[in-house]
Coordinates of C-alpha atoms in Angstrom, one line a residue:
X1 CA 8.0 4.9 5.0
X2 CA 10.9 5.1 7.1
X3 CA 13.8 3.2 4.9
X4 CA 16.5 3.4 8.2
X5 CA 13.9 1.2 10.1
X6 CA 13.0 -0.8 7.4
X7 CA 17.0 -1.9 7.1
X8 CA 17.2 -2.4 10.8
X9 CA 14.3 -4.4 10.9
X10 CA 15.9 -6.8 8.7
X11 CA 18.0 -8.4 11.4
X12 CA 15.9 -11.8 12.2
X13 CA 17.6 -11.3 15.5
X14 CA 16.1 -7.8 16.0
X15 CA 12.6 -8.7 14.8
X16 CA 11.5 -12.1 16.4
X17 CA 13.0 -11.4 19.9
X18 CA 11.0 -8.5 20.5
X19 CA 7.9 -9.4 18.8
X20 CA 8.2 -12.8 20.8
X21 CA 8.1 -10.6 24.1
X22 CA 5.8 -8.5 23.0
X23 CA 3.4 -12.2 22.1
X24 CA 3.6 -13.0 25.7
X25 CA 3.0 -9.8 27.3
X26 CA 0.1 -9.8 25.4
X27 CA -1.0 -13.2 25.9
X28 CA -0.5 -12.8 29.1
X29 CA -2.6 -9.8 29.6
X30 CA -5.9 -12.2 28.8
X31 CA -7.8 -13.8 31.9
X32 CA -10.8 -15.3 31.6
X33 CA -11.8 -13.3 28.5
X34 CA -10.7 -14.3 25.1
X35 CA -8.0 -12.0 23.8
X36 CA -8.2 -11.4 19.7
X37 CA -4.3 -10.9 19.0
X38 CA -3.8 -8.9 15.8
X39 CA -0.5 -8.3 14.1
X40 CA -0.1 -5.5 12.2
X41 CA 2.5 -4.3 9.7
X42 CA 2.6 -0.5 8.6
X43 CA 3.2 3.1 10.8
X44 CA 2.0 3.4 14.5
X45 CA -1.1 4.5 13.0
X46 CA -2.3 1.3 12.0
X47 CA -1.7 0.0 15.8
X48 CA -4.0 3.2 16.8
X49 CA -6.8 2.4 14.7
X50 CA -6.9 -1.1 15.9
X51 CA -6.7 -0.2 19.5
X52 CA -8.2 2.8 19.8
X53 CA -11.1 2.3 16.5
X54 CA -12.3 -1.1 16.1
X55 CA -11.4 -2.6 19.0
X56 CA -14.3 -0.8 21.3
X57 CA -16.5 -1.7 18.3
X58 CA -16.0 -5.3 18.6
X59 CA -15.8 -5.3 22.0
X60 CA -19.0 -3.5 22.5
X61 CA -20.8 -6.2 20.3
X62 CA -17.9 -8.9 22.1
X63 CA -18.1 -8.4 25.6
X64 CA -15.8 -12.0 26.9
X65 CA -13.3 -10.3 24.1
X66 CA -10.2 -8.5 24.1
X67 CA -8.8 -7.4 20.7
X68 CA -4.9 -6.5 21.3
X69 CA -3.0 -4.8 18.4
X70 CA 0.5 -5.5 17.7
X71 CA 2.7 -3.4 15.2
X72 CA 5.3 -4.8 13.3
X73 CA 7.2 -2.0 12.2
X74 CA 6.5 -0.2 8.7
X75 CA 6.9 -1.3 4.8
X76 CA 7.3 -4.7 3.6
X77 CA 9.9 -5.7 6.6
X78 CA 7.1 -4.9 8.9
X79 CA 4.9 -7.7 7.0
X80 CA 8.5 -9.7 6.9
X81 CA 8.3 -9.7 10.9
X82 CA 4.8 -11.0 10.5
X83 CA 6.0 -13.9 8.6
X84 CA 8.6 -14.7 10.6
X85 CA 6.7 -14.9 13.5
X86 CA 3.9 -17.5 12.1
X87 CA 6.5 -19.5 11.0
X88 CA 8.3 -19.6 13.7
X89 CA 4.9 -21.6 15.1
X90 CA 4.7 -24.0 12.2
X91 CA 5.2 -27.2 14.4
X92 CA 2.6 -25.7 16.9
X93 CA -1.3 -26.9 17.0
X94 CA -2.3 -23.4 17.4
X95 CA -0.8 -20.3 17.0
X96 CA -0.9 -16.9 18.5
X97 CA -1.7 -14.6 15.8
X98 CA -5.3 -14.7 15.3
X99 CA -5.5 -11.3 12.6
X100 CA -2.5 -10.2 10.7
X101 CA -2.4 -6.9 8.4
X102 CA 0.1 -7.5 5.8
X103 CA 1.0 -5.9 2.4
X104 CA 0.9 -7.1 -1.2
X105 CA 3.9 -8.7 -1.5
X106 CA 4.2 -10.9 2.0
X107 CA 0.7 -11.9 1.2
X108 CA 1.7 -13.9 -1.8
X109 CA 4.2 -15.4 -0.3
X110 CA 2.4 -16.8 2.4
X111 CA 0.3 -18.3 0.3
X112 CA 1.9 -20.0 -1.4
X113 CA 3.6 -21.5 1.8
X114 CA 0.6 -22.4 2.8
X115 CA 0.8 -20.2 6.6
X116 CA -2.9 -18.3 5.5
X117 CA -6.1 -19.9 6.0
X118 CA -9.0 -19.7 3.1
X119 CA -11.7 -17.9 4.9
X120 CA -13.4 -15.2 2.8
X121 CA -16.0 -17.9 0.9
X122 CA -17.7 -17.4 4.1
X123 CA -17.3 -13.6 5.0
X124 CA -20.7 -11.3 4.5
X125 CA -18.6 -8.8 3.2
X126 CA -16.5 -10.5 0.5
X127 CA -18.8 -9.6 -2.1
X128 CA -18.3 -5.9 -1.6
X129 CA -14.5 -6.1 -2.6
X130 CA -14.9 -6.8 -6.8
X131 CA -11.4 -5.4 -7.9
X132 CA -8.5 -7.5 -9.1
X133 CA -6.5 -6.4 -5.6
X134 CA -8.8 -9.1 -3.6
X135 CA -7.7 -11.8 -5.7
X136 CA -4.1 -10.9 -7.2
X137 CA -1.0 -10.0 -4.8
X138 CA 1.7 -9.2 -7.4
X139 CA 1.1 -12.4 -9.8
X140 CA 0.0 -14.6 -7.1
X141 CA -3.5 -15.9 -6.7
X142 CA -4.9 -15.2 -3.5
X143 CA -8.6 -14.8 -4.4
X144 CA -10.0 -16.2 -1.1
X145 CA -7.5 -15.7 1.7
X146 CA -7.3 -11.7 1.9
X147 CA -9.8 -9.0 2.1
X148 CA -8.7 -5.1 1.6
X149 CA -8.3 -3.4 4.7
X150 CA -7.5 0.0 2.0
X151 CA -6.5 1.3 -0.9
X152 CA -3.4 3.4 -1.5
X153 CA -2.4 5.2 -4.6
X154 CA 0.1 7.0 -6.0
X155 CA -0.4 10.2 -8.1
X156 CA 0.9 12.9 -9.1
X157 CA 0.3 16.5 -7.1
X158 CA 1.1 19.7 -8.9
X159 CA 0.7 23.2 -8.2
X160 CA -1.4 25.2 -10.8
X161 CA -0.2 28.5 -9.7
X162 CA 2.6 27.7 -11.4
X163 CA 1.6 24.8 -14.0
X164 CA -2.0 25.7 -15.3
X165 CA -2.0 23.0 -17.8
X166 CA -0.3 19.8 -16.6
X167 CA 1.1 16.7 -18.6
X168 CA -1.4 14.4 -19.1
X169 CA 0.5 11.1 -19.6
X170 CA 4.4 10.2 -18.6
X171 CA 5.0 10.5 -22.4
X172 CA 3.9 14.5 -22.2
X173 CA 5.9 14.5 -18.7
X174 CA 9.6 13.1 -20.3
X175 CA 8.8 16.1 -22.7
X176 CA 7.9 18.7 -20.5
X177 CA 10.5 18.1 -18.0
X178 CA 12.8 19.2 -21.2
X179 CA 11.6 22.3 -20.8
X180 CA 11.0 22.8 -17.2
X181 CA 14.1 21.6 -16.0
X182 CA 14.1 21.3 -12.0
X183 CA 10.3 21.8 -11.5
X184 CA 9.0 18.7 -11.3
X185 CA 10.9 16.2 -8.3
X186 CA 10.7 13.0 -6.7
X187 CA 13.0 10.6 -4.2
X188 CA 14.3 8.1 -7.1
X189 CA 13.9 4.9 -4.7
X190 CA 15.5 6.2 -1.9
X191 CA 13.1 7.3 1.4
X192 CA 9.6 6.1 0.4
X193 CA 7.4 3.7 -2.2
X194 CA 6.1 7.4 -3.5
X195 CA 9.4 7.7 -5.7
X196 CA 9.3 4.1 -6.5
X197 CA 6.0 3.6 -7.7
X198 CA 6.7 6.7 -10.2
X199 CA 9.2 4.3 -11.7
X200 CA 7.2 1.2 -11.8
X201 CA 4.7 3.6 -13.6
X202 CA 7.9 4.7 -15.8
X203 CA 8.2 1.2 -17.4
X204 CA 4.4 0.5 -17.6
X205 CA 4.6 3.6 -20.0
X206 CA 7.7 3.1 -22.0
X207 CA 8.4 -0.7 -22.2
X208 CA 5.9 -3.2 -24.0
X209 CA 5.9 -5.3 -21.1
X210 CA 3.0 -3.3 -18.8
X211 CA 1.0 -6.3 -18.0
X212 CA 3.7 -9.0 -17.8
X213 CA 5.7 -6.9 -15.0
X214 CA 2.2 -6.6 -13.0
X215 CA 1.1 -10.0 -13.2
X216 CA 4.1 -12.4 -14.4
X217 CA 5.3 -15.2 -15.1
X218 CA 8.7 -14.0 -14.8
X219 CA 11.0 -14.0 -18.7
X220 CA 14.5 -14.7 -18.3
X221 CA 16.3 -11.9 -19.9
X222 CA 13.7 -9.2 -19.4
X223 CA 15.9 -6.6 -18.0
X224 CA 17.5 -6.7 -22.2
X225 CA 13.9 -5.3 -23.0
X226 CA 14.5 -2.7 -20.6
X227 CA 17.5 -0.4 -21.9
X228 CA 15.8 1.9 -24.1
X229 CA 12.9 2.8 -20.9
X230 CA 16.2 3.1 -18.6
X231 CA 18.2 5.5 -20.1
X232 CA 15.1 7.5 -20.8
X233 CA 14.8 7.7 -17.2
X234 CA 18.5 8.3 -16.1
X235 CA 18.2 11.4 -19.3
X236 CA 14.8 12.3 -17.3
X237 CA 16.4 12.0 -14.0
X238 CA 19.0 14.7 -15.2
X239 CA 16.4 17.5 -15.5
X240 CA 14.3 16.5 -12.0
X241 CA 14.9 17.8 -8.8
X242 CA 15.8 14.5 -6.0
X243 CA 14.0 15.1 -3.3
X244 CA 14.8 13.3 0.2
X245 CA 11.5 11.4 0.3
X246 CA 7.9 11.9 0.0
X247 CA 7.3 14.0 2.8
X248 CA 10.5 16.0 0.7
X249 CA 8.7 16.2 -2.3
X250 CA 5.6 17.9 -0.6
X251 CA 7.9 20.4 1.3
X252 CA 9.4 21.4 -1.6
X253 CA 6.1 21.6 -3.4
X254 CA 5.1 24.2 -0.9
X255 CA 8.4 26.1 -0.9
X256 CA 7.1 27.0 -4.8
X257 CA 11.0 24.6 -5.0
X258 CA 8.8 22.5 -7.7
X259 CA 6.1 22.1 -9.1
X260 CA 4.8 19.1 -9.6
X261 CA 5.9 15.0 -8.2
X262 CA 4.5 11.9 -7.3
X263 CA 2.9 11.4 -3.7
X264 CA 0.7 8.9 -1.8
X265 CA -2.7 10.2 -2.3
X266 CA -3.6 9.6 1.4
X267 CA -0.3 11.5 2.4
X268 CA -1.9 14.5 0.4
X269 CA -5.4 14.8 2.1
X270 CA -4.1 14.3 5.3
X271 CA -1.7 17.5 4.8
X272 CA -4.0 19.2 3.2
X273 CA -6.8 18.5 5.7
X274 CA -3.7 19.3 8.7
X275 CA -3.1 22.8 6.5
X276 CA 0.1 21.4 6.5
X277 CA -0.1 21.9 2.2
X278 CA -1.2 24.9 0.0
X279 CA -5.3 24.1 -0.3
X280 CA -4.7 24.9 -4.4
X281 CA -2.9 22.4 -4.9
X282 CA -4.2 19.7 -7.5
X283 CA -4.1 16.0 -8.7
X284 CA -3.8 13.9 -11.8
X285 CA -3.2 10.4 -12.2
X286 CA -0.9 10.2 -15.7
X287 CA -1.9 7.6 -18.5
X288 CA -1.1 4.7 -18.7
X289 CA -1.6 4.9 -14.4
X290 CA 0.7 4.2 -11.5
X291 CA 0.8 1.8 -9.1
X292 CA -0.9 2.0 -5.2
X293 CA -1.2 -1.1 -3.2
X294 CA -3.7 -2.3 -0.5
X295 CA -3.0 -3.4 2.8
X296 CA -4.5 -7.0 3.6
X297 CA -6.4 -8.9 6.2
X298 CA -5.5 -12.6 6.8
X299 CA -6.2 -14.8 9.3
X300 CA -3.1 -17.5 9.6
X301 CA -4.1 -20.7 8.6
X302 CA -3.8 -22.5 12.5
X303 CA -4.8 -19.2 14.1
X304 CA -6.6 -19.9 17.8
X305 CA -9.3 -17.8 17.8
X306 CA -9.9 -18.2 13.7
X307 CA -13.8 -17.6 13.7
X308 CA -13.4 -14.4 16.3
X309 CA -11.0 -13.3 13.5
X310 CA -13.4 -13.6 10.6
X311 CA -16.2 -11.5 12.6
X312 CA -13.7 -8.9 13.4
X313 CA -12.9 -8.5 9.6
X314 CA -16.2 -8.3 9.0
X315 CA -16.5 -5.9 11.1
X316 CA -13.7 -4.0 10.1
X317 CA -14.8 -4.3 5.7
X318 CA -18.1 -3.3 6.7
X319 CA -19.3 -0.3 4.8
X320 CA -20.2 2.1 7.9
X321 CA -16.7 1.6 9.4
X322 CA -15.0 1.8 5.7
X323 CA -16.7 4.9 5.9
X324 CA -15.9 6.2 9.3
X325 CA -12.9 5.2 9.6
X326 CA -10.6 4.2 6.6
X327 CA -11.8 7.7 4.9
X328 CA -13.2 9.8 7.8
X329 CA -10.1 8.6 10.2
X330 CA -7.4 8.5 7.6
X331 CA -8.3 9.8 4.1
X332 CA -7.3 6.0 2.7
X333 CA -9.6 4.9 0.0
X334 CA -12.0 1.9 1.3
X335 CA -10.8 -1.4 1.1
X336 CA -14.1 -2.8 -0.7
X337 CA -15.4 -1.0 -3.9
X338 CA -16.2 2.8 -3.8
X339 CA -19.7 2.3 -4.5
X340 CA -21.1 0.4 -1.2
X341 CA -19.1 3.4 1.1
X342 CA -20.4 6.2 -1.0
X343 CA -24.3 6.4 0.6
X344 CA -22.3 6.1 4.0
X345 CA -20.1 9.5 3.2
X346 CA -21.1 13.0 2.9
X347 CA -21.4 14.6 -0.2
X348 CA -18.7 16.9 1.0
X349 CA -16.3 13.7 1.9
X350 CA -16.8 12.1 -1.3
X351 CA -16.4 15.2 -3.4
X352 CA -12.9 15.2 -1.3
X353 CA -12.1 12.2 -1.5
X354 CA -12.2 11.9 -5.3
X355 CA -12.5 15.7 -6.4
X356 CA -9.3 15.4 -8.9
X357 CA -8.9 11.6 -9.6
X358 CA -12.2 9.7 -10.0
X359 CA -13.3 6.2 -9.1
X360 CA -13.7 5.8 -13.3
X361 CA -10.2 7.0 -13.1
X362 CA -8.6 5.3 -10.4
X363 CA -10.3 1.8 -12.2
X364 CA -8.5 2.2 -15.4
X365 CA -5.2 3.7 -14.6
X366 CA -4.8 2.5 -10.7
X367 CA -2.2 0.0 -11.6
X368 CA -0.7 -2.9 -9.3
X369 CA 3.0 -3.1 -8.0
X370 CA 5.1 -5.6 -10.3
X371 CA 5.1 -9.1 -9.8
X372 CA 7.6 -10.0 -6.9
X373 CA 10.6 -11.0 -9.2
X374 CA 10.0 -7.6 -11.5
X375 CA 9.8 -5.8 -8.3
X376 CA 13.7 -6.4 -7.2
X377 CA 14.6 -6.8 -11.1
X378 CA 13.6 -3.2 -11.7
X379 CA 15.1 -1.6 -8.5
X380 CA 18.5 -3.3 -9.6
X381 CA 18.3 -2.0 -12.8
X382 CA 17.5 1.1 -11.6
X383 CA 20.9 1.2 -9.2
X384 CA 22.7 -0.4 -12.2
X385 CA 21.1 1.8 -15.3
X386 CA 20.0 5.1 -13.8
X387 CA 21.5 6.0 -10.3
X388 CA 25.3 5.3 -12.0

């Protein structure tokens, strides 16, 4: 994720001016045809994979339609531009975003403001996403206005060159960083989620508060239950190595600079597949878990071209273009459960795909992002407790 965009994005000014002209270039591209206009938060990639992937699939099946992709800009500002923009339209019969791609925690919010429409009771594919991600967005209900575009995780990649016998939990980690000091490394919260996910995953293991801070409500005081899992983490900070960012912590994993540290799982593949990271290298996802997050498609709740937008998402959850494209194109894990991609993989692409951390695996310790108050709660304590 890149954090200097993130903060510029911030700026209402900066976001909705552009993505207003970018809305009426793009409206105005359409003739006679329909034009399917989808918002998308995340890197250019996800633009790409709308444009240049599903698009000419549901086109070809579409002929009067034209799917346009819109990117928003990456990490949750990129979702923030998307929620600016629909509400900008609130007073409008209809309005111009007919598919949006948002994260976790936008998704809950709009929601709850009522912007998303309810549409997945009717989708063909709805059944084939079962996990707690299609119906829980950081404490908030959302169980029939999102489907999974993907799943993301976080885990831990080490080197067993030099570490034959990794920790197994965070409790064996905080004592084997004692003795290791420097080799294992990781961004703090600075320059990507990777870092910040490793803490989340820090106070699921050391605070007696693991489900609460996933799924709420919200205790005033909390951050007084907190101290003991804090300063175990500002002592365990003090024998890490602070890498610049996730890409950072795989560079310095192939230096031999460290050797282990938390990464996005599809970040991995993707380097290893580019032989951009030594092919030996291994991972483990630590008890109790760590957090990942999936991306979300919504359909805004007076979006013009709403039923267009349910077939494309149909389309796009399917389990041949799960397959082809969420694993083949990008090495994410499929948006709807594991087992209706699988007959539509190769063995060698699942064996992959889940070679080190298992679908068993990824169930039981693939844990949510905190609820949306424990999310900023936690990052200020971390700035007021740790980084000091």
């Amino acid at each position: 994720m890149n954090t200097s965009r993130e903060n510029a994005l911030r700026s209402p000014l900066f976001r909705i001016a552009p993505l207003a002209l970018a809305l009426a270039a793009v409206t105005g591209q359409a003739s006679a045809d329909t034009t399917l206009n989808v918002f998308t938060a995340g890197d250019d990639n996800m633009v790409a994979y709308v444009n240049e992937f599903l698009a000419p699939r549901f086109e070809a099946s579409h002929p009067d339609v034209t799917v346009r992709a819109l990117g928003t800009g990456p990490g949750d500002a990129g979702s923030q531009a998307i929620f600016e923009t629909i509400s900008a339209q609130r007073d409008s019969e209809n309005w111009d975003v007919d598919v949006a791609v948002l994260h976790q925690r936008m998704a809950g919010q709009m929601v709850e403001e009522g912007l998303l429409r309810r549409y997945t009771d009717e989708l063909d594919t709805a059944a084939l996403a079962t996990g707690e991600s299609a119906k829980n967005a950081l404490g908030v209900d959302v169980e029939g206005y999102v489907m999974p575009m993907f799943q993301s995780q976080i885990a831990l990649a080490y080197n067993p060159a030099l570490l034959a016998e990794p920790p197994q939990s965070y409790a064996e980690l905080a004592e084997w960083v004692t003795e290791h000091p420097g080799a294992f490394g990781y961004n703090g919260i600075t320059g990507g989620m990777a870092g910040v996910g490793f803490v989340f995953g820090w106070m699921y293991a050391f605070t007696d508060m693991a489900d609460t801070l996933q799924n709420g409500p919200w205790q005033e005081n909390a951050e007084a239950r907190w101290s003991d899992a804090l300063e175990g983490l500002r002592a365990f900070n003090a024998d890490v190595t602070m890498t610049p960012g996730n890409a950072g912590t795989l560079d310095a994993m192939n230096r031999g600079e460290i050797s282990m540290g938390p990464v996005w799982m599809d970040m991995y593949y993707t380097w290893k597949a580019d032989g951009r990271l030594n092919p030996d290298f291994r991972l483990l996802l630590p008890e109790p878990g760590m957090p990942g997050q999936p991306m979300y498609y919504v359909i805004p709740e007076r979006a013009e071209h709403a039923e267009l937008a349910a077939e494309f998402i149909a389309l796009a959850t399917s389990p041949e273009v799960q397959a082809e494209g969420i694993v083949g194109e990008f090495n994410w894990f499929p948006g709807i459960d594991a087992e209706h991609v699988k007959d539509e993989l190769s063995q060698a692409q699942w064996d992959a795909l889940y070679a080190d951390v298992s679908p068993e695996t990824l169930a039981s310790r693939g844990r949510s992002m905190p609820q949306g108050d424990y999310f900023r709660a936690i990052l200020e304590a971390y700035e007021q407790k740790v980084s000091r």
